[in-house]
XYZ file of C-alpha atoms in Angstrom:
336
model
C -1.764 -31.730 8.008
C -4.459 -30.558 5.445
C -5.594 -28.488 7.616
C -2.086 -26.757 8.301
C -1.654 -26.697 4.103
C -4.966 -24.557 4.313
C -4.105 -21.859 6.942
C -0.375 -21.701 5.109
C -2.082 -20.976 1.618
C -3.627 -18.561 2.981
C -1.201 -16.513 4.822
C 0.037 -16.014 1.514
C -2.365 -13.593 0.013
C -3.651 -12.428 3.461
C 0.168 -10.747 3.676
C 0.017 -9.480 0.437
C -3.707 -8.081 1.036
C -2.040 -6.540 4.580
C 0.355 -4.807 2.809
C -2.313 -3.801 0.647
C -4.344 -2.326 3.097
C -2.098 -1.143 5.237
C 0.581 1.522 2.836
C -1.534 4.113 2.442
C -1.654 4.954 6.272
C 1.823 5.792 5.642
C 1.933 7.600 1.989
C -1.624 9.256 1.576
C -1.053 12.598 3.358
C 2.490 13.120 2.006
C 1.410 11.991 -1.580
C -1.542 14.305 -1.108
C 0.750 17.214 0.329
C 2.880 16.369 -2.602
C 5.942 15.982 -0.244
C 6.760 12.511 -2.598
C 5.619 11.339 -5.710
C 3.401 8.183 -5.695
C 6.073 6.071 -7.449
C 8.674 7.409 -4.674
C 6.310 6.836 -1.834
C 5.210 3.587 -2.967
C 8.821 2.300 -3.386
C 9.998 3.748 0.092
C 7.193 2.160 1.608
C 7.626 -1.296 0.330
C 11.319 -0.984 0.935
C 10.598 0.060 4.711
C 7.794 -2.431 5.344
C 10.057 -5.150 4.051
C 12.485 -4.839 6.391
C 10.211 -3.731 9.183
C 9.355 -7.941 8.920
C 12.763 -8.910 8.586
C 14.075 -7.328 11.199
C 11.171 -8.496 13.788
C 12.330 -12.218 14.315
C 16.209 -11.338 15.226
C 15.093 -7.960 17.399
C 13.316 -10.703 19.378
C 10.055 -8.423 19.259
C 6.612 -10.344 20.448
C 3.401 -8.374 19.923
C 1.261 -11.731 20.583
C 2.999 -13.042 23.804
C 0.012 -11.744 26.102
C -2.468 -13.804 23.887
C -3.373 -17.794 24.879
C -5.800 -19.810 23.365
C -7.744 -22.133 25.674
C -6.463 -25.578 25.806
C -8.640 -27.692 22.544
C -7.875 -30.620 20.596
C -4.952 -29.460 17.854
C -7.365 -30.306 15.069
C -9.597 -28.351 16.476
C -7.121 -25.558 16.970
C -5.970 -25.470 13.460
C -9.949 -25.239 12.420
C -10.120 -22.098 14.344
C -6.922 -20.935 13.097
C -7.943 -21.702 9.669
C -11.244 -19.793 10.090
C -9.810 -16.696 11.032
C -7.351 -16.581 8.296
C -9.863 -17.041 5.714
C -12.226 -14.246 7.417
C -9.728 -12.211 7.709
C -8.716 -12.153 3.786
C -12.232 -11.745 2.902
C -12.617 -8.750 5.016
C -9.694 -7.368 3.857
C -10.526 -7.558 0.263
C -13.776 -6.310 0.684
C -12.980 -3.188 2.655
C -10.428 -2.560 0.254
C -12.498 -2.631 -2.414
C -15.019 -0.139 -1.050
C -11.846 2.054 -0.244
C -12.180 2.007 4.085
C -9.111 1.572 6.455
C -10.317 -0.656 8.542
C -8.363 -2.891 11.347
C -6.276 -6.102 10.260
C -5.012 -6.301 13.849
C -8.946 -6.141 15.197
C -10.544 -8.559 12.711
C -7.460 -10.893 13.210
C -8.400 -10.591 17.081
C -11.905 -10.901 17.113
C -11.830 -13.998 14.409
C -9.536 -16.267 17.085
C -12.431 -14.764 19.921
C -15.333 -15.716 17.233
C -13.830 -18.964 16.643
C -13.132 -20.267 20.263
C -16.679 -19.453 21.393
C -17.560 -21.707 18.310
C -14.811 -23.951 19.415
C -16.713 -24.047 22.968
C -19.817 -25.221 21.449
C -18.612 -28.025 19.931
C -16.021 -29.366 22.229
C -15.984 -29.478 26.028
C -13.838 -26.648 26.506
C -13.351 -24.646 30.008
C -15.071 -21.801 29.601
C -13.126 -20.052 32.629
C -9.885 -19.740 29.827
C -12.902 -18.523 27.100
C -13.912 -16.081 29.847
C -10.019 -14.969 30.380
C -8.948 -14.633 26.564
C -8.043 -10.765 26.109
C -11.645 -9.734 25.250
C -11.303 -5.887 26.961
C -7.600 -5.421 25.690
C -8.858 -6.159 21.836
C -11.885 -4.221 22.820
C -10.673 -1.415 24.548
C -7.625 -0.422 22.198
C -10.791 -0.604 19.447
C -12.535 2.277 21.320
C -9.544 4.133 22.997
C -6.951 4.428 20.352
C -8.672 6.442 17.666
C -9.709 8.589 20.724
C -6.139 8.964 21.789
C -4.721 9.660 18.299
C -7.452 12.086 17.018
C -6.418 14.375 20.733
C -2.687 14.035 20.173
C -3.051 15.095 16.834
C -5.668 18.021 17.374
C -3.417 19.265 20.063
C -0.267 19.053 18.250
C -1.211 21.440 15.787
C -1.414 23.555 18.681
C 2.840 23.406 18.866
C 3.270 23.003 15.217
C 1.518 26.324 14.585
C 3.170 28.078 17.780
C 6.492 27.244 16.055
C 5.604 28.361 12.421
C 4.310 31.477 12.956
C 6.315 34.470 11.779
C 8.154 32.170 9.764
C 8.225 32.421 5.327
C 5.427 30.097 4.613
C 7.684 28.330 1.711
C 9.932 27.500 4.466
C 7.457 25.688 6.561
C 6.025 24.018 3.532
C 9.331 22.299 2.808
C 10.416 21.286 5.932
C 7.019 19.686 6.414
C 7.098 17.905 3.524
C 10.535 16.915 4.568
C 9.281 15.214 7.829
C 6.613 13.629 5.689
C 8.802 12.375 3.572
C 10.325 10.932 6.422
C 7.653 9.726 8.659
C 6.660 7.488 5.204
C 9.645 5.157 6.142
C 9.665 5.283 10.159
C 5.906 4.284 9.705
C 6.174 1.930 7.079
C 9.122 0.040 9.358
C 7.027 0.038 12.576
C 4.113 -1.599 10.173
C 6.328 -4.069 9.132
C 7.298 -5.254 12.213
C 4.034 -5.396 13.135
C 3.083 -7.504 10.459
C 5.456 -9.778 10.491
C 4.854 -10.618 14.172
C 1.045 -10.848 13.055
C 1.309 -13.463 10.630
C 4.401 -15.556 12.468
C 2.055 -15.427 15.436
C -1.006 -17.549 13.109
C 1.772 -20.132 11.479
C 3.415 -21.033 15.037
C 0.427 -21.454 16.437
C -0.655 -23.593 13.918
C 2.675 -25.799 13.325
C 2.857 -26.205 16.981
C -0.884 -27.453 16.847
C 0.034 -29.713 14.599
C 2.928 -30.531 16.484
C 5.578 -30.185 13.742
C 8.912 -31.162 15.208
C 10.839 -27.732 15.604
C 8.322 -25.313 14.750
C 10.692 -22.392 15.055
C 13.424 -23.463 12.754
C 10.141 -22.568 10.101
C 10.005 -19.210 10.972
C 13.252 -17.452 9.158
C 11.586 -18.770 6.176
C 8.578 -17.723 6.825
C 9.429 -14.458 7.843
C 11.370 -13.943 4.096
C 8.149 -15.119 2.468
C 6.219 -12.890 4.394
C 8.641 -10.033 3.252
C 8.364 -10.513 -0.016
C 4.353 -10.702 0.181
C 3.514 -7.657 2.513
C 6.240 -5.394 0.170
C 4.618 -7.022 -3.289
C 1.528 -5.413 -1.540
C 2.820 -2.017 -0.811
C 4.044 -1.428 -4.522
C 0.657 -1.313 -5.420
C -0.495 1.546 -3.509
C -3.352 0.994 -1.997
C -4.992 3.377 -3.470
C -8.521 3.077 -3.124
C -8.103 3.726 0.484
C -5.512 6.181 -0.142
C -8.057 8.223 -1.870
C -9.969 7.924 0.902
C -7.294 9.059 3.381
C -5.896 11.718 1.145
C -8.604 13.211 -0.637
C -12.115 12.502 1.249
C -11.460 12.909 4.450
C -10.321 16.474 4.775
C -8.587 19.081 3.624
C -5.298 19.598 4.402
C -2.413 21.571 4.441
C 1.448 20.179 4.662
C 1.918 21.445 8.396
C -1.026 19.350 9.509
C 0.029 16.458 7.198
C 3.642 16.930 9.053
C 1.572 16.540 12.021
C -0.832 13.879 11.252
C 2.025 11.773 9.681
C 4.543 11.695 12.674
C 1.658 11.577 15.256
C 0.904 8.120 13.788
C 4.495 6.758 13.856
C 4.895 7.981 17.730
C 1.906 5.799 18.648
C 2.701 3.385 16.632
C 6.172 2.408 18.047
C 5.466 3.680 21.452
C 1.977 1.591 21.683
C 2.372 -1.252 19.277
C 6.436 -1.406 20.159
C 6.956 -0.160 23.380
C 3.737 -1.372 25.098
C 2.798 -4.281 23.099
C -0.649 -3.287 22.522
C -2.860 -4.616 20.103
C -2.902 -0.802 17.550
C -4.455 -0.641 14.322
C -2.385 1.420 12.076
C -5.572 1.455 10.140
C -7.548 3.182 12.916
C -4.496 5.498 14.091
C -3.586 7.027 10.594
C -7.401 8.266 9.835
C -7.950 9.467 13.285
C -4.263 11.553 13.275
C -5.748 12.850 9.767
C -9.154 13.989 11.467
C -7.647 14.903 14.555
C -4.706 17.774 12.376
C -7.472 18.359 9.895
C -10.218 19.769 12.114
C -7.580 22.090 13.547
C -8.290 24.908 11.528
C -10.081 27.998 10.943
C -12.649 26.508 8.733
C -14.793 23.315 8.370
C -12.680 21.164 5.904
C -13.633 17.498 7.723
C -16.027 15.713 5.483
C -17.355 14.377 8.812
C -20.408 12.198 6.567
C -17.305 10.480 5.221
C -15.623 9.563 8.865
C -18.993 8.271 10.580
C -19.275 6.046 7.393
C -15.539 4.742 8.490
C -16.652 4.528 11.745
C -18.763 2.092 10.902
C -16.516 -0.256 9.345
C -14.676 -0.208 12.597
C -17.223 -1.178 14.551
C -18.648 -3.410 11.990
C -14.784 -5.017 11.996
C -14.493 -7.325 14.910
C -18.203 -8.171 14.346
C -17.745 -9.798 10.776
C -14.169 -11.257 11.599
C -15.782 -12.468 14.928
C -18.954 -13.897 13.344
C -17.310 -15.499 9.954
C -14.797 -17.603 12.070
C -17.388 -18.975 14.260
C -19.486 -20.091 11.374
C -16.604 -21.757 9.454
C -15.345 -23.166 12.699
C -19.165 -24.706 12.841
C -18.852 -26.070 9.249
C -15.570 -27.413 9.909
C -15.863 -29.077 13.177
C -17.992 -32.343 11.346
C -15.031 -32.794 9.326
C -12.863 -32.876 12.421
C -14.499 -36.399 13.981
């Protein structure tokens, strides 16, 4: 039960660090493009992610239901659990600080992976179920998706520009900042329910590991705390990787923001929604804003500034990974 204290504790500030991170994917471009004013887009935002969690649990929506743990002891279980949480907020907070949009959906991924192979050395577990965990789903979503976003968005402004041209510039402007203005809440909603999937996913798993009688009747609550969290996060902006989004990556006008913007809330809720697949809103959002941004006449991609991104995603699933297994090592004495 200590153990289940722990990984509850920390949910807490990991959801408020998620909505942290995870708001300026939706309100850097149009605060950039000036299509809302960072008060406006911070309080749409919150509002949106807010009920993007409370509306997950009664639309019956299960992003997790394709991921199984191998069968461990439940102390054991909750160790791992534990682990991952607490990697997970420390990555978080320290990507943050240096301003990168990296994946909470990856490093949440790769800690449970990290911390069952530690699991496995400790305990006698069968490694066939380590062996058939989701490794090349996690792995290949990590890889592809960026890929796939940075294309749709690239060829996108393709149409958008087809459909603009002849038209008063002023005119294009506005209704671009228009769709901006509305992609802010039909991304921050598909985050939310994202989120709030995320982090009931980690406290069922660890009240039914340590088999609390009707786990589920714990998750309206949960879900409400988690609301409040995740939108207490988005208030604040994010803005040291807004800045980053916004204002280092590239150089943008609002018909490519229009395009970047709703390109990430189409894969989004047709990925992370309609396919249950493990997306990074992170990883989408900077490679729509790459993908519109290099569409243009002239170099404007600060392409030093993307490969040092890069690098954060790749170094994601490797310090989430690696951090669980070691505190899933320190903890497992404590577990006899």
């Amino acid at each position: 039960m200590i153990l289940l204290g722990l990984i509850c504790l920390t949910l807490i500030p990991n959801a408020f660090i998620a909505g942290l991170h995870d708001v300026p994917n939706a309100i850097a471009i149009p605060v950039r493009t000036r299509a809302l004013t960072p008060p406006a887009a911070t309080r749409l935002a919150a509002g949106f992610n807010t009920l993007g969690v409370l509306l997950a649990l009664p639309l019956g929506i299960y992003l997790y239901t394709w991921f199984e743990f191998p069968q461990m002891e439940p102390r054991l279980l909750l160790a791992v659990v534990f682990s991952a949480a607490l990697a997970l907020f420390g990555w978080n907070l320290f990507t943050y600080l240096r301003g990168m949009p990296t994946s909470t959906t990856h490093a949440l991924l790769a800690g449970f992976l990290g911390g069952t192979l530690a699991a496995a050395v400790v305990a006698d577990l069968d490694f066939e179920q380590v062996l058939a965990m989701p490794w090349a789903g996690a792995a290949l979503t990590l890889l592809l998706s960026p890929l796939a976003a940075f294309g749709l968005a690239y060829l996108l402004v393709f149409v958008a520009v087809r459909f603009a041209r002849g038209e008063d510039p002023d005119a294009v402007n506005t209704t671009s900042r228009m769709t901006q203005a509305v992609s802010v809440g039909v991304t921050s909603l598909g985050t939310g329910l994202q989120q709030g999937q995320r982090f009931s996913f980690v406290l069922l798993t660890a009240l039914v590991a340590a088999e609390v009688d009707d786990a589920q009747m714990w998750l309206p609550y949960a879900y409400v705390g988690f609301a409040l969290m995740i939108g207490a996060g988005c208030l604040s902006g994010g803005w040291r990787i807004g800045h980053t989004l916004g204002h280092r990556l590239v150089e943008i006008d609002p018909l490519r923001g229009m395009v970047a913007t709703t390109s990430t809330s189409a894969l989004l809720f047709i990925g992370s929604l309609g396919f249950a697949l493990p997306l990074s809103t992170s990883l989408t959002a900077a490679s729509t804003v790459i993908g519109a941004g290099s569409n243009q006449r002239f170099t404007t991609v600060h392409w030093r500034q993307f490969r040092r991104i890069c690098r954060y995603w790749v170094l994601t699933p490797i310090a989430a990974g690696t951090a669980t297994a070691v505190f899933t090592l320190a903890l497992s004495p404590l577990l006899r």
